[in-house]
Every structure is written in structure tokens, then in C-alpha cells.
PDB file of C-alpha atoms in Angstrom:
ATOM      1  CA  MET S   1     -16.265 -12.841  45.757  1.00 47.00           C
ATOM      2  CA  LYS S   2     -14.776 -15.373  43.331  1.00 41.00           C
ATOM      3  CA  ASN S   3     -18.061 -15.690  41.418  1.00 47.00           C
ATOM      4  CA  LYS S   4     -18.414 -11.910  41.306  1.00 41.00           C
ATOM      5  CA  SER S   5     -14.902 -11.501  39.860  1.00 41.00           C
ATOM      6  CA  LEU S   6     -15.602 -14.200  37.308  1.00 42.00           C
ATOM      7  CA  GLY S   7     -18.797 -12.423  36.314  1.00 43.00           C
ATOM      8  CA  ILE S   8     -16.980  -9.117  35.842  1.00 37.00           C
ATOM      9  CA  MET S   9     -14.338 -10.827  33.671  1.00 38.00           C
ATOM     10  CA  MET S  10     -17.024 -12.470  31.507  1.00 39.00           C
ATOM     11  CA  ILE S  11     -18.721  -9.111  31.013  1.00 36.00           C
ATOM     12  CA  PHE S  12     -15.363  -7.574  29.992  1.00 35.00           C
ATOM     13  CA  LEU S  13     -14.616 -10.359  27.515  1.00 35.00           C
ATOM     14  CA  LEU S  14     -18.103 -10.165  26.045  1.00 35.00           C
ATOM     15  CA  GLY S  15     -17.705  -6.414  25.624  1.00 39.00           C
ATOM     16  CA  CYS S  16     -14.440  -6.934  23.758  1.00 39.00           C
ATOM     17  CA  LEU S  17     -16.005  -9.518  21.463  1.00 34.00           C
ATOM     18  CA  LEU S  18     -18.947  -7.262  20.679  1.00 32.00           C
ATOM     19  CA  SER S  19     -16.710  -4.251  20.002  1.00 36.00           C
ATOM     20  CA  GLY S  20     -14.266  -6.250  17.867  1.00 42.00           C
ATOM     21  CA  CYS S  21     -11.245  -5.726  20.108  1.00 41.00           C
ATOM     22  CA  TYR S  22      -8.768  -8.229  21.378  1.00 40.00           C
ATOM     23  CA  GLY S  23      -5.659  -7.144  23.245  1.00 47.00           C
ATOM     24  CA  ASP S  24      -3.821  -4.576  21.129  1.00 75.00           C
ATOM     25  CA  TYR S  25      -5.966  -5.308  18.073  1.00 74.00           C
ATOM     26  CA  MET S  26      -9.281  -3.518  17.447  1.00 90.00           C
ATOM     27  CA  GLU S  27     -11.705  -3.442  14.548  1.00 91.00           C
ATOM     28  CA  ILE S  28     -12.772   0.068  13.594  1.00 92.00           C
ATOM     29  CA  THR S  29     -16.484   0.087  12.859  1.00 91.00           C
ATOM     30  CA  SER S  30     -17.234   1.851   9.584  1.00 93.00           C
ATOM     31  CA  PRO S  31     -19.913   1.776   6.871  1.00 94.00           C
ATOM     32  CA  TRP S  32     -17.113   1.692   4.287  1.00 95.00           C
ATOM     33  CA  GLN S  33     -15.055  -1.209   2.969  1.00 96.00           C
ATOM     34  CA  PHE S  34     -11.471  -0.133   2.438  1.00 97.00           C
ATOM     35  CA  LYS S  35      -8.642  -0.761  -0.016  1.00 96.00           C
ATOM     36  CA  GLN S  36      -6.173   1.828   1.299  1.00 96.00           C
ATOM     37  CA  VAL S  37      -6.027   4.329   4.163  1.00 96.00           C
ATOM     38  CA  LEU S  38      -3.856   7.047   5.642  1.00 95.00           C
ATOM     39  CA  ILE S  39      -4.939   8.159   9.105  1.00 93.00           C
ATOM     40  CA  GLU S  40      -3.072  10.956  10.878  1.00 91.00           C
ATOM     41  CA  GLU S  41      -3.982  12.827  14.045  1.00 87.00           C
ATOM     42  CA  ASN S  42      -5.864  15.657  12.307  1.00 87.00           C
ATOM     43  CA  PHE S  43      -6.802  14.234   8.900  1.00 95.00           C
ATOM     44  CA  GLY S  44      -7.315  11.043   6.937  1.00 96.00           C
ATOM     45  CA  TRP S  45      -7.659   9.700   3.397  1.00 97.00           C
ATOM     46  CA  ALA S  46      -9.096   6.406   2.180  1.00 97.00           C
ATOM     47  CA  LEU S  47      -9.848   4.473  -1.004  1.00 98.00           C
ATOM     48  CA  THR S  48     -12.840   2.142  -0.794  1.00 97.00           C
ATOM     49  CA  THR S  49     -13.605  -1.137  -2.531  1.00 96.00           C
ATOM     50  CA  GLU S  50     -16.200   0.825  -4.538  1.00 96.00           C
ATOM     51  CA  ASN S  51     -13.403   3.121  -5.767  1.00 96.00           C
ATOM     52  CA  GLU S  52     -14.496   6.173  -3.832  1.00 98.00           C
ATOM     53  CA  VAL S  53     -11.887   8.521  -2.378  1.00 98.00           C
ATOM     54  CA  LEU S  54     -12.762   9.554   1.182  1.00 98.00           C
ATOM     55  CA  TYR S  55     -11.463  12.404   3.339  1.00 98.00           C
ATOM     56  CA  THR S  56     -11.826  13.406   6.989  1.00 97.00           C
ATOM     57  CA  GLU S  57     -10.601  16.082   9.376  1.00 96.00           C
ATOM     58  CA  ASN S  58     -12.648  14.715  12.276  1.00 91.00           C
ATOM     59  CA  GLY S  59     -11.352  11.203  12.799  1.00 87.00           C
ATOM     60  CA  VAL S  60     -11.818   7.845  11.117  1.00 87.00           C
ATOM     61  CA  GLY S  61     -15.505   7.740  12.014  1.00 87.00           C
ATOM     62  CA  GLU S  62     -16.238  10.859   9.942  1.00 92.00           C
ATOM     63  CA  PHE S  63     -14.975   9.900   6.471  1.00 96.00           C
ATOM     64  CA  LEU S  64     -16.876  11.580   3.619  1.00 97.00           C
ATOM     65  CA  PRO S  65     -16.590  10.872  -0.134  1.00 97.00           C
ATOM     66  CA  VAL S  66     -14.780  13.499  -2.219  1.00 98.00           C
ATOM     67  CA  LYS S  67     -14.477  11.579  -5.496  1.00 98.00           C
ATOM     68  CA  LYS S  68     -16.055   8.575  -7.240  1.00 97.00           C
ATOM     69  CA  ILE S  69     -13.681   7.036  -9.792  1.00 95.00           C
ATOM     70  CA  GLU S  70     -15.543   5.948 -12.910  1.00 91.00           C
ATOM     71  CA  ASP S  71     -14.758   5.127 -16.558  1.00 91.00           C
ATOM     72  CA  ILE S  72     -12.270   2.469 -15.457  1.00 95.00           C
ATOM     73  CA  CYS S  73     -11.210  -0.272 -17.852  1.00 94.00           C
ATOM     74  CA  ASP S  74     -13.524  -3.286 -17.399  1.00 91.00           C
ATOM     75  CA  TRP S  75     -10.687  -5.775 -17.952  1.00 89.00           C
ATOM     76  CA  THR S  76      -9.020  -4.700 -14.699  1.00 91.00           C
ATOM     77  CA  ASP S  77     -12.034  -5.438 -12.449  1.00 90.00           C
ATOM     78  CA  GLY S  78     -12.004  -1.816 -11.350  1.00 89.00           C
ATOM     79  CA  PHE S  79      -8.356  -1.753 -10.256  1.00 95.00           C
ATOM     80  CA  VAL S  80      -7.381   1.599  -8.700  1.00 97.00           C
ATOM     81  CA  ASN S  81      -4.336   2.483  -6.608  1.00 97.00           C
ATOM     82  CA  ALA S  82      -3.837   5.580  -4.453  1.00 97.00           C
ATOM     83  CA  CYS S  83      -0.993   7.433  -2.783  1.00 97.00           C
ATOM     84  CA  PHE S  84      -1.937   9.841   0.011  1.00 96.00           C
ATOM     85  CA  VAL S  85       0.800  12.439   0.457  1.00 95.00           C
ATOM     86  CA  ASP S  86      -0.303  14.980   3.070  1.00 94.00           C
ATOM     87  CA  LYS S  87      -3.334  16.810   4.437  1.00 95.00           C
ATOM     88  CA  GLU S  88      -4.133  18.429   1.076  1.00 97.00           C
ATOM     89  CA  THR S  89      -2.575  16.110  -1.500  1.00 97.00           C
ATOM     90  CA  ALA S  90      -3.555  12.721  -2.893  1.00 98.00           C
ATOM     91  CA  TYR S  91      -2.880  10.821  -6.132  1.00 98.00           C
ATOM     92  CA  ILE S  92      -4.839   8.013  -7.788  1.00 98.00           C
ATOM     93  CA  THR S  93      -4.099   5.858 -10.835  1.00 98.00           C
ATOM     94  CA  TYR S  94      -6.158   3.529 -13.011  1.00 98.00           C
ATOM     95  CA  PHE S  95      -6.498   2.388 -16.636  1.00 97.00           C
ATOM     96  CA  SER S  96      -8.623   4.360 -19.087  1.00 97.00           C
ATOM     97  CA  ALA S  97     -11.935   2.863 -20.200  1.00 96.00           C
ATOM     98  CA  ASP S  98     -10.428   1.660 -23.507  1.00 95.00           C
ATOM     99  CA  GLY S  99      -7.396   0.171 -21.718  1.00 95.00           C
ATOM    100  CA  GLU S 100      -4.943   2.170 -23.825  1.00 95.00           C
ATOM    101  CA  SER S 101      -3.647   4.619 -21.194  1.00 96.00           C
ATOM    102  CA  ILE S 102      -2.718   4.812 -17.535  1.00 97.00           C
ATOM    103  CA  ILE S 103      -4.472   7.772 -15.925  1.00 97.00           C
ATOM    104  CA  VAL S 104      -2.945   9.628 -12.952  1.00 97.00           C
ATOM    105  CA  GLU S 105      -5.133  12.146 -11.139  1.00 97.00           C
ATOM    106  CA  HIS S 106      -4.163  14.323  -8.191  1.00 97.00           C
ATOM    107  CA  THR S 107      -5.657  16.878  -5.847  1.00 97.00           C
ATOM    108  CA  GLU S 108      -3.935  19.545  -3.777  1.00 97.00           C
ATOM    109  CA  ASP S 109      -7.050  20.898  -2.059  1.00 97.00           C
ATOM    110  CA  LYS S 110      -8.403  17.946  -0.056  1.00 97.00           C
ATOM    111  CA  GLY S 111     -10.261  16.470  -3.008  1.00 97.00           C
ATOM    112  CA  ASN S 112     -12.256  19.526  -4.070  1.00 97.00           C
ATOM    113  CA  SER S 113     -10.636  19.601  -7.528  1.00 97.00           C
ATOM    114  CA  TRP S 114      -8.538  17.112  -9.518  1.00 97.00           C
ATOM    115  CA  ALA S 115      -6.001  17.446 -12.340  1.00 96.00           C
ATOM    116  CA  GLN S 116      -5.196  14.629 -14.733  1.00 96.00           C
ATOM    117  CA  MET S 117      -2.269  13.330 -16.774  1.00 96.00           C
ATOM    118  CA  SER S 118      -1.816  10.072 -18.691  1.00 96.00           C
ATOM    119  CA  ILE S 119       0.639   7.884 -20.578  1.00 96.00           C
ATOM    120  CA  GLN S 120       0.185   5.349 -23.368  1.00 95.00           C
ATOM    121  CA  TYR S 121       2.122   2.565 -21.688  1.00 95.00           C
ATOM    122  CA  LYS S 122       1.954   0.124 -24.629  1.00 93.00           C
ATOM    123  CA  ASN S 123       4.667   2.118 -26.429  1.00 93.00           C
ATOM    124  CA  TYR S 124       7.345   0.811 -24.030  1.00 94.00           C
ATOM    125  CA  ALA S 125       7.190  -3.005 -24.317  1.00 93.00           C
ATOM    126  CA  GLU S 126       5.988  -5.680 -26.727  1.00 89.00           C
ATOM    127  CA  ILE S 127       3.590  -7.398 -24.320  1.00 89.00           C
ATOM    128  CA  CYS S 128       1.357  -4.900 -22.527  1.00 93.00           C
ATOM    129  CA  ASP S 129      -2.272  -4.897 -21.457  1.00 93.00           C
ATOM    130  CA  ALA S 130      -4.378  -3.241 -18.801  1.00 94.00           C
ATOM    131  CA  GLY S 131      -3.231  -4.952 -15.628  1.00 94.00           C
ATOM    132  CA  TYR S 132      -2.050  -3.152 -12.498  1.00 96.00           C
ATOM    133  CA  ALA S 133      -0.418   0.178 -11.632  1.00 97.00           C
ATOM    134  CA  PHE S 134       1.041   1.294  -8.307  1.00 98.00           C
ATOM    135  CA  LEU S 135       1.958   4.814  -7.187  1.00 98.00           C
ATOM    136  CA  SER S 136       4.552   6.149  -4.754  1.00 97.00           C
ATOM    137  CA  LEU S 137       5.153   9.886  -4.328  1.00 96.00           C
ATOM    138  CA  THR S 138       8.383  11.129  -2.760  1.00 94.00           C
ATOM    139  CA  ASP S 139       6.793  14.557  -2.175  1.00 93.00           C
ATOM    140  CA  LYS S 140       3.700  16.376  -3.401  1.00 92.00           C
ATOM    141  CA  GLU S 141       5.228  16.993  -6.843  1.00 93.00           C
ATOM    142  CA  ASP S 142       7.329  13.960  -7.790  1.00 96.00           C
ATOM    143  CA  GLY S 143       7.148  10.202  -7.580  1.00 97.00           C
ATOM    144  CA  PHE S 144       7.040   6.874  -9.381  1.00 98.00           C
ATOM    145  CA  LEU S 145       4.492   4.711 -11.161  1.00 98.00           C
ATOM    146  CA  LEU S 146       4.975   0.946 -11.508  1.00 98.00           C
ATOM    147  CA  TYR S 147       3.042  -0.683 -14.363  1.00 97.00           C
ATOM    148  CA  CYS S 148       2.413  -4.445 -14.479  1.00 96.00           C
ATOM    149  CA  SER S 149       0.673  -6.424 -17.207  1.00 96.00           C
ATOM    150  CA  THR S 150      -1.648  -9.290 -16.397  1.00 93.00           C
ATOM    151  CA  PRO S 151       0.356 -12.508 -15.910  1.00 89.00           C
ATOM    152  CA  ALA S 152       0.374 -14.931 -18.858  1.00 83.00           C
ATOM    153  CA  ALA S 153       2.214 -18.262 -18.886  1.00 75.00           C
ATOM    154  CA  GLY S 154       4.074 -17.108 -15.788  1.00 75.00           C
ATOM    155  CA  MET S 155       5.308 -13.912 -17.434  1.00 87.00           C
ATOM    156  CA  MET S 156       4.499 -10.330 -16.492  1.00 94.00           C
ATOM    157  CA  THR S 157       5.746  -7.089 -18.049  1.00 96.00           C
ATOM    158  CA  LYS S 158       6.912  -4.579 -15.407  1.00 97.00           C
ATOM    159  CA  LEU S 159       7.701  -0.976 -16.319  1.00 98.00           C
ATOM    160  CA  LEU S 160       8.761   1.887 -14.047  1.00 98.00           C
ATOM    161  CA  PHE S 161       7.812   5.488 -14.819  1.00 98.00           C
ATOM    162  CA  HIS S 162       8.635   8.823 -13.188  1.00 97.00           C
ATOM    163  CA  VAL S 163       5.751  11.171 -12.362  1.00 97.00           C
ATOM    164  CA  GLU S 164       6.403  14.936 -12.454  1.00 95.00           C
ATOM    165  CA  ASN S 165       3.402  16.942 -11.416  1.00 88.00           C
ATOM    166  CA  GLU S 166       4.896  20.391 -12.050  1.00 86.00           C
ATOM    167  CA  GLU S 167       5.718  19.422 -15.637  1.00 83.00           C
ATOM    168  CA  GLU S 168       2.492  17.377 -15.922  1.00 87.00           C
ATOM    169  CA  LYS S 169       4.602  14.580 -17.354  1.00 92.00           C
ATOM    170  CA  ILE S 170       5.004  10.821 -16.929  1.00 96.00           C
ATOM    171  CA  SER S 171       8.332   9.578 -18.305  1.00 96.00           C
ATOM    172  CA  PHE S 172       9.824   6.118 -18.785  1.00 97.00           C
ATOM    173  CA  VAL S 173      12.551   5.015 -16.341  1.00 97.00           C
ATOM    174  CA  ALA S 174      13.252   1.300 -16.844  1.00 97.00           C
ATOM    175  CA  ASP S 175      11.907  -2.062 -17.967  1.00 97.00           C
ATOM    176  CA  LEU S 176      12.014  -4.245 -14.837  1.00 97.00           C
ATOM    177  CA  THR S 177      10.534  -7.387 -16.386  1.00 95.00           C
ATOM    178  CA  ASP S 178      13.796  -9.324 -16.038  1.00 93.00           C
ATOM    179  CA  GLU S 179      14.892  -7.532 -12.858  1.00 93.00           C
ATOM    180  CA  LEU S 180      12.016  -8.668 -10.656  1.00 93.00           C
ATOM    181  CA  THR S 181      10.781 -12.204 -10.084  1.00 89.00           C
ATOM    182  CA  GLY S 182       7.319 -12.586  -8.651  1.00 88.00           C
ATOM    183  CA  TYR S 183       4.275 -10.399  -9.121  1.00 93.00           C
ATOM    184  CA  PRO S 184       4.523  -6.864  -7.644  1.00 94.00           C
ATOM    185  CA  ARG S 185       2.155  -5.879  -4.838  1.00 93.00           C
ATOM    186  CA  GLY S 186       3.313  -2.315  -4.347  1.00 95.00           C
ATOM    187  CA  VAL S 187       6.086   0.256  -4.614  1.00 97.00           C
ATOM    188  CA  CYS S 188       7.522   2.696  -2.066  1.00 97.00           C
ATOM    189  CA  PHE S 189      10.115   5.415  -2.736  1.00 97.00           C
ATOM    190  CA  TYR S 190      11.214   7.622   0.149  1.00 95.00           C
ATOM    191  CA  ASN S 191      13.309   9.958  -2.028  1.00 94.00           C
ATOM    192  CA  GLU S 192      14.190  10.284  -5.708  1.00 95.00           C
ATOM    193  CA  ASP S 193      16.925   7.632  -5.504  1.00 97.00           C
ATOM    194  CA  ASN S 194      15.842   5.096  -2.889  1.00 97.00           C
ATOM    195  CA  GLY S 195      12.848   2.816  -2.948  1.00 97.00           C
ATOM    196  CA  TYR S 196      11.350  -0.657  -2.647  1.00 97.00           C
ATOM    197  CA  ILE S 197       9.142  -2.973  -4.685  1.00 97.00           C
ATOM    198  CA  ALA S 198       7.358  -5.853  -2.953  1.00 95.00           C
ATOM    199  CA  VAL S 199       6.438  -9.042  -4.831  1.00 94.00           C
ATOM    200  CA  THR S 200       4.585 -12.294  -4.246  1.00 90.00           C
ATOM    201  CA  TYR S 201       6.334 -15.658  -4.417  1.00 82.00           C
ATOM    202  CA  HIS S 202       6.820 -17.039  -7.932  1.00 73.00           C
ATOM    203  CA  GLY S 203       9.349 -19.852  -7.862  1.00 66.00           C
ATOM    204  CA  GLU S 204      12.205 -17.900  -6.260  1.00 71.00           C
ATOM    205  CA  ASN S 205      12.597 -16.743  -2.670  1.00 76.00           C
ATOM    206  CA  ASN S 206      12.438 -13.047  -3.442  1.00 87.00           C
ATOM    207  CA  TYR S 207       9.818 -10.855  -1.803  1.00 92.00           C
ATOM    208  CA  LEU S 208      11.363  -7.378  -1.491  1.00 95.00           C
ATOM    209  CA  TYR S 209      13.619  -5.459  -3.872  1.00 96.00           C
ATOM    210  CA  ARG S 210      15.535  -2.251  -3.223  1.00 97.00           C
ATOM    211  CA  THR S 211      16.991   0.422  -5.498  1.00 97.00           C
ATOM    212  CA  GLU S 212      19.491   3.167  -4.693  1.00 97.00           C
ATOM    213  CA  ASP S 213      19.786   4.699  -8.158  1.00 97.00           C
ATOM    214  CA  GLY S 214      16.305   5.948  -8.902  1.00 97.00           C
ATOM    215  CA  GLY S 215      14.930   2.622 -10.098  1.00 97.00           C
ATOM    216  CA  LEU S 216      17.489   1.724 -12.746  1.00 97.00           C
ATOM    217  CA  THR S 217      18.817  -1.343 -10.898  1.00 97.00           C
ATOM    218  CA  TRP S 218      17.364  -3.475  -8.092  1.00 97.00           C
ATOM    219  CA  ARG S 219      18.640  -6.036  -5.601  1.00 95.00           C
ATOM    220  CA  SER S 220      16.729  -8.578  -3.568  1.00 94.00           C
ATOM    221  CA  GLU S 221      16.578  -7.972   0.194  1.00 91.00           C
ATOM    222  CA  SER S 222      16.613 -10.745   2.807  1.00 88.00           C
ATOM    223  CA  LEU S 223      15.112  -9.643   6.101  1.00 90.00           C
ATOM    224  CA  PRO S 224      15.692 -11.025   9.635  1.00 87.00           C
ATOM    225  CA  ILE S 225      12.735 -13.394  10.092  1.00 86.00           C
ATOM    226  CA  LYS S 226      12.975 -15.526  13.247  1.00 85.00           C
ATOM    227  CA  GLU S 227      11.281 -18.668  11.904  1.00 85.00           C
ATOM    228  CA  SER S 228      11.752 -20.458   8.593  1.00 88.00           C
ATOM    229  CA  TYR S 229       8.860 -20.632   6.128  1.00 90.00           C
ATOM    230  CA  HIS S 230       8.100 -22.294   2.802  1.00 91.00           C
ATOM    231  CA  TYR S 231       7.823 -18.902   1.125  1.00 90.00           C
ATOM    232  CA  ILE S 232       7.102 -15.220   1.810  1.00 92.00           C
ATOM    233  CA  ASP S 233       4.918 -12.684  -0.002  1.00 92.00           C
ATOM    234  CA  GLY S 234       6.036  -9.090   0.376  1.00 91.00           C
ATOM    235  CA  CYS S 235       4.142  -5.852   0.937  1.00 91.00           C
ATOM    236  CA  ALA S 236       5.645  -2.455   0.208  1.00 93.00           C
ATOM    237  CA  PRO S 237       7.077  -0.672   3.278  1.00 94.00           C
ATOM    238  CA  PHE S 238       5.486   2.436   4.713  1.00 91.00           C
ATOM    239  CA  PHE S 239       7.678   5.268   6.055  1.00 91.00           C
ATOM    240  CA  TYR S 240       6.430   8.136   8.189  1.00 85.00           C
ATOM    241  CA  GLY S 241       8.111  11.337   9.328  1.00 71.00           C
ATOM    242  CA  GLU S 242      11.569  12.399   8.213  1.00 76.00           C
ATOM    243  CA  ASP S 243      13.730  10.314  10.558  1.00 85.00           C
ATOM    244  CA  GLY S 244      13.554   7.004   8.657  1.00 90.00           C
ATOM    245  CA  ALA S 245      10.937   5.347  10.845  1.00 91.00           C
ATOM    246  CA  GLY S 246       8.847   2.808   8.985  1.00 92.00           C
ATOM    247  CA  MET S 247       7.064  -0.515   9.025  1.00 92.00           C
ATOM    248  CA  LEU S 248       6.600  -3.514   6.779  1.00 92.00           C
ATOM    249  CA  VAL S 249       4.245  -6.509   6.780  1.00 94.00           C
ATOM    250  CA  LEU S 250       5.236  -9.861   5.270  1.00 94.00           C
ATOM    251  CA  LYS S 251       2.923 -12.797   4.629  1.00 93.00           C
ATOM    252  CA  ALA S 252       4.958 -15.841   5.687  1.00 93.00           C
ATOM    253  CA  VAL S 253       3.605 -19.238   4.606  1.00 92.00           C
ATOM    254  CA  GLY S 254       4.690 -22.429   6.360  1.00 91.00           C
ATOM    255  CA  ASP S 255       2.680 -24.981   8.315  1.00 89.00           C
ATOM    256  CA  ARG S 256       0.553 -21.951   9.106  1.00 90.00           C
ATOM    257  CA  ILE S 257       0.273 -18.448   7.660  1.00 92.00           C
ATOM    258  CA  ASN S 258       1.684 -15.586   9.723  1.00 93.00           C
ATOM    259  CA  ASN S 259       1.514 -11.882   8.944  1.00 94.00           C
ATOM    260  CA  ILE S 260       4.761 -10.530  10.381  1.00 94.00           C
ATOM    261  CA  LEU S 261       5.309  -6.899  11.319  1.00 94.00           C
ATOM    262  CA  LEU S 262       8.832  -5.491  10.983  1.00 93.00           C
ATOM    263  CA  THR S 263       9.983  -1.987  11.914  1.00 93.00           C
ATOM    264  CA  THR S 264      12.944   0.224  11.051  1.00 93.00           C
ATOM    265  CA  ASP S 265      14.429   3.538  12.177  1.00 93.00           C
ATOM    266  CA  ASP S 266      16.755   4.043   9.193  1.00 94.00           C
ATOM    267  CA  TYR S 267      14.678   3.643   6.028  1.00 95.00           C
ATOM    268  CA  GLY S 268      15.183  -0.108   5.971  1.00 93.00           C
ATOM    269  CA  LYS S 269      18.936  -0.400   6.358  1.00 94.00           C
ATOM    270  CA  ASN S 270      18.090  -2.436   9.450  1.00 94.00           C
ATOM    271  CA  TRP S 271      14.776  -4.194  10.047  1.00 95.00           C
ATOM    272  CA  LYS S 272      13.566  -5.771  13.283  1.00 94.00           C
ATOM    273  CA  GLU S 273      10.783  -8.320  13.605  1.00 94.00           C
ATOM    274  CA  LYS S 274       8.322  -6.822  16.065  1.00 92.00           C
ATOM    275  CA  ALA S 275       5.256  -9.060  16.127  1.00 91.00           C
ATOM    276  CA  VAL S 276       3.121 -11.678  14.448  1.00 92.00           C
ATOM    277  CA  LEU S 277      -0.089  -9.785  13.796  1.00 91.00           C
ATOM    278  CA  PRO S 278      -3.372 -11.217  15.144  1.00 89.00           C
ATOM    279  CA  ILE S 279      -5.114 -10.983  11.767  1.00 87.00           C
ATOM    280  CA  ASP S 280      -5.736 -13.702   9.168  1.00 88.00           C
ATOM    281  CA  SER S 281      -5.186 -11.553   6.080  1.00 90.00           C
ATOM    282  CA  VAL S 282      -3.566  -8.194   5.303  1.00 91.00           C
ATOM    283  CA  GLU S 283      -4.548  -6.569   2.014  1.00 91.00           C
ATOM    284  CA  GLY S 284      -3.354  -3.083   2.932  1.00 91.00           C
ATOM    285  CA  TYR S 285      -1.862  -1.098   5.783  1.00 90.00           C
ATOM    286  CA  SER S 286      -0.401   2.248   6.768  1.00 90.00           C
ATOM    287  CA  GLY S 287       1.225   3.889   9.756  1.00 86.00           C
ATOM    288  CA  ASN S 288       1.474   7.433  11.011  1.00 84.00           C
ATOM    289  CA  LYS S 289       3.827   9.737  12.885  1.00 77.00           C
ATOM    290  CA  LYS S 290       2.532   8.422  16.224  1.00 79.00           C
ATOM    291  CA  GLY S 291       3.605   4.922  15.252  1.00 76.00           C
ATOM    292  CA  GLU S 292       0.037   3.629  14.972  1.00 85.00           C
ATOM    293  CA  LEU S 293      -0.609   0.808  12.512  1.00 90.00           C
ATOM    294  CA  PHE S 294      -3.847   0.476  10.556  1.00 93.00           C
ATOM    295  CA  LEU S 295      -4.614  -2.812   8.784  1.00 94.00           C
ATOM    296  CA  ILE S 296      -7.131  -3.780   6.104  1.00 95.00           C
ATOM    297  CA  ASP S 297      -8.156  -7.421   5.692  1.00 94.00           C
ATOM    298  CA  ASN S 298      -9.359  -9.121   2.513  1.00 92.00           C
ATOM    299  CA  SER S 299     -12.975  -8.199   3.221  1.00 95.00           C
ATOM    300  CA  GLY S 300     -12.201  -4.467   3.449  1.00 95.00           C
ATOM    301  CA  LYS S 301     -12.519  -4.246   7.245  1.00 95.00           C
ATOM    302  CA  LEU S 302     -10.234  -1.770   9.008  1.00 96.00           C
ATOM    303  CA  TYR S 303      -8.304  -2.526  12.202  1.00 94.00           C
ATOM    304  CA  GLN S 304      -5.980  -0.612  14.478  1.00 92.00           C
ATOM    305  CA  TYR S 305      -3.008  -2.382  16.031  1.00 87.00           C
ATOM    306  CA  LYS S 306      -1.222  -0.891  19.053  1.00 77.00           C
ATOM    307  CA  GLY S 307       1.468  -3.492  19.693  1.00 64.00           C
TER     308      GLY S 307
END
């Protein structure tokens, strides 16, 4: 009986290894390599490492391409950022082929058609080049665009813009170069006044900034992490639903590297450390209204965590 039980357990463990699952952590098999995802119960969006926008109404295993993003500035190594708003609406941003403009495209019909607007970002600061741009939409019509130059001698220009779809306009909000230390990794606004910018470590122990005045001023946030670390790299929070529920992943570097999951029920007024994630790297993540967490590692593999 003992040998039989041991055999059954070995078969179970082997099955988990072959399927990529371990405890509450499971790799989702897919032919795509991902940069960003949004997976809800009845639809999903994704941006791949090949800069294709994907859409599904039949689960994560049925993603289909709806747009291939081309004519991207070569200097940026194909950098594209996306913001997936709802079942019909998605936004993408990238630098024009000549590097002179930031392009913002959006769809309101599940990717069947796309409209475009742009801004010549070099008009707003002395040192600007085609670097990085991050989107966060507060609803299907309005949001924010964070521009970052490539770092040079430890310096990086950071400019915040407001995106107005109805007016087809991108307008300057603030120069955040001196407001933010570190290199931004993402932006998240949950309404027109309140939002976050996450940064990597760059000499000061700041990893998450918060605004309450529409991006004009920012303050550094210190979150309740149980252990002490040498430094922390931030990721932008992700909020789902309308009750303030959200999640945040921090890369904490000490004697070892931990990717720490924090959760909130009040748009980040109070954060709680929930778990150290069983994944070596986190390049992107999103949650949904069911509280499910989807993670992307640095190779573009997609995982689901049900902790």
C-alpha cells in the first residue's frame, strides 16, 4: 500500500512538472510570447514581444492577432506600450519611424479599426530622444502618457501628458524630471486626479510615487514590506473594478531577489503584503475582477497565480 501511494504521488508530481504547475502557480501554454495582457472572464487583450496586438472572446488559449505594429523607431528596439481598457477598447503607444513623434493609437471595436493621434514631444524639454512611453487610461476617453528619454550620464527626461480621445488631443501636463528619481517602469491613474508612477532604483530608496492633483506634484510612497532589502524596483499598480481593489508587484533585492505581491482594497491608501511570488522574474502582470493574477516573466511566458 505504501509503495502504491508513493507511486501515485510521483505520477502527480510528474504531471505537475510536465504541465508547468506548482501549487498555486501555473504556466499557461501559448504559442505567443507576451509583453502585456488583460484577461477577463469573457474577453482578453495581449501585446506580444513581436508587437502584435491580440484579442480573444474564448479564453487565453484562443488569442488571435488583430494588429501588427510596424514603422516603429529603430532606436527604441521596437518599444511599444499598451493600455487595455475594456472589452472593446485598447490603446497603444510607440515612437514614429523618424523618432520625432509619439504615436497613440486606439480602437473601440475590438481591434477591427484604429484611430491615431500624435505629439512632437521634443518641443517640451531641452534633452529629448526616442526612449520610452507608458500609457494609463482612466476611462475609454481620457488618460495619461508618460514620456521618458533614454538615460545618459544618469539623467533621464520625464514628461507627463494628458490624452483626450474625444478631442483627439495630447496636451502637456508637467515636467517630472526633477520630481522622480529612478527610471520609470510604468504609470497607473485610476481617475483624473489620482495615480502612481513606478521606478527602478537609482541611488535613492524610491520605487513608487503618488499624485493626487492630476500629475502636477508627486510624493514617494513607502509600503509595508516585512523584510529589509538592499533596494526595491517598483512596478505600476493594477486596479480592477470600481471598489478600489488592486495589486502591486515589487522586485526586492537583498541576499536574494523576491518578487513581492501586495494588495489593496482602497486604491492604495493601505497596502498589505500578501505573498512572495514563486517566479524568478516579473516583466508584466495584470489582475481581473475575480482577483486572478497573471504574470509575464522576462522570456515572455505567461503564468497564472491563484494565491
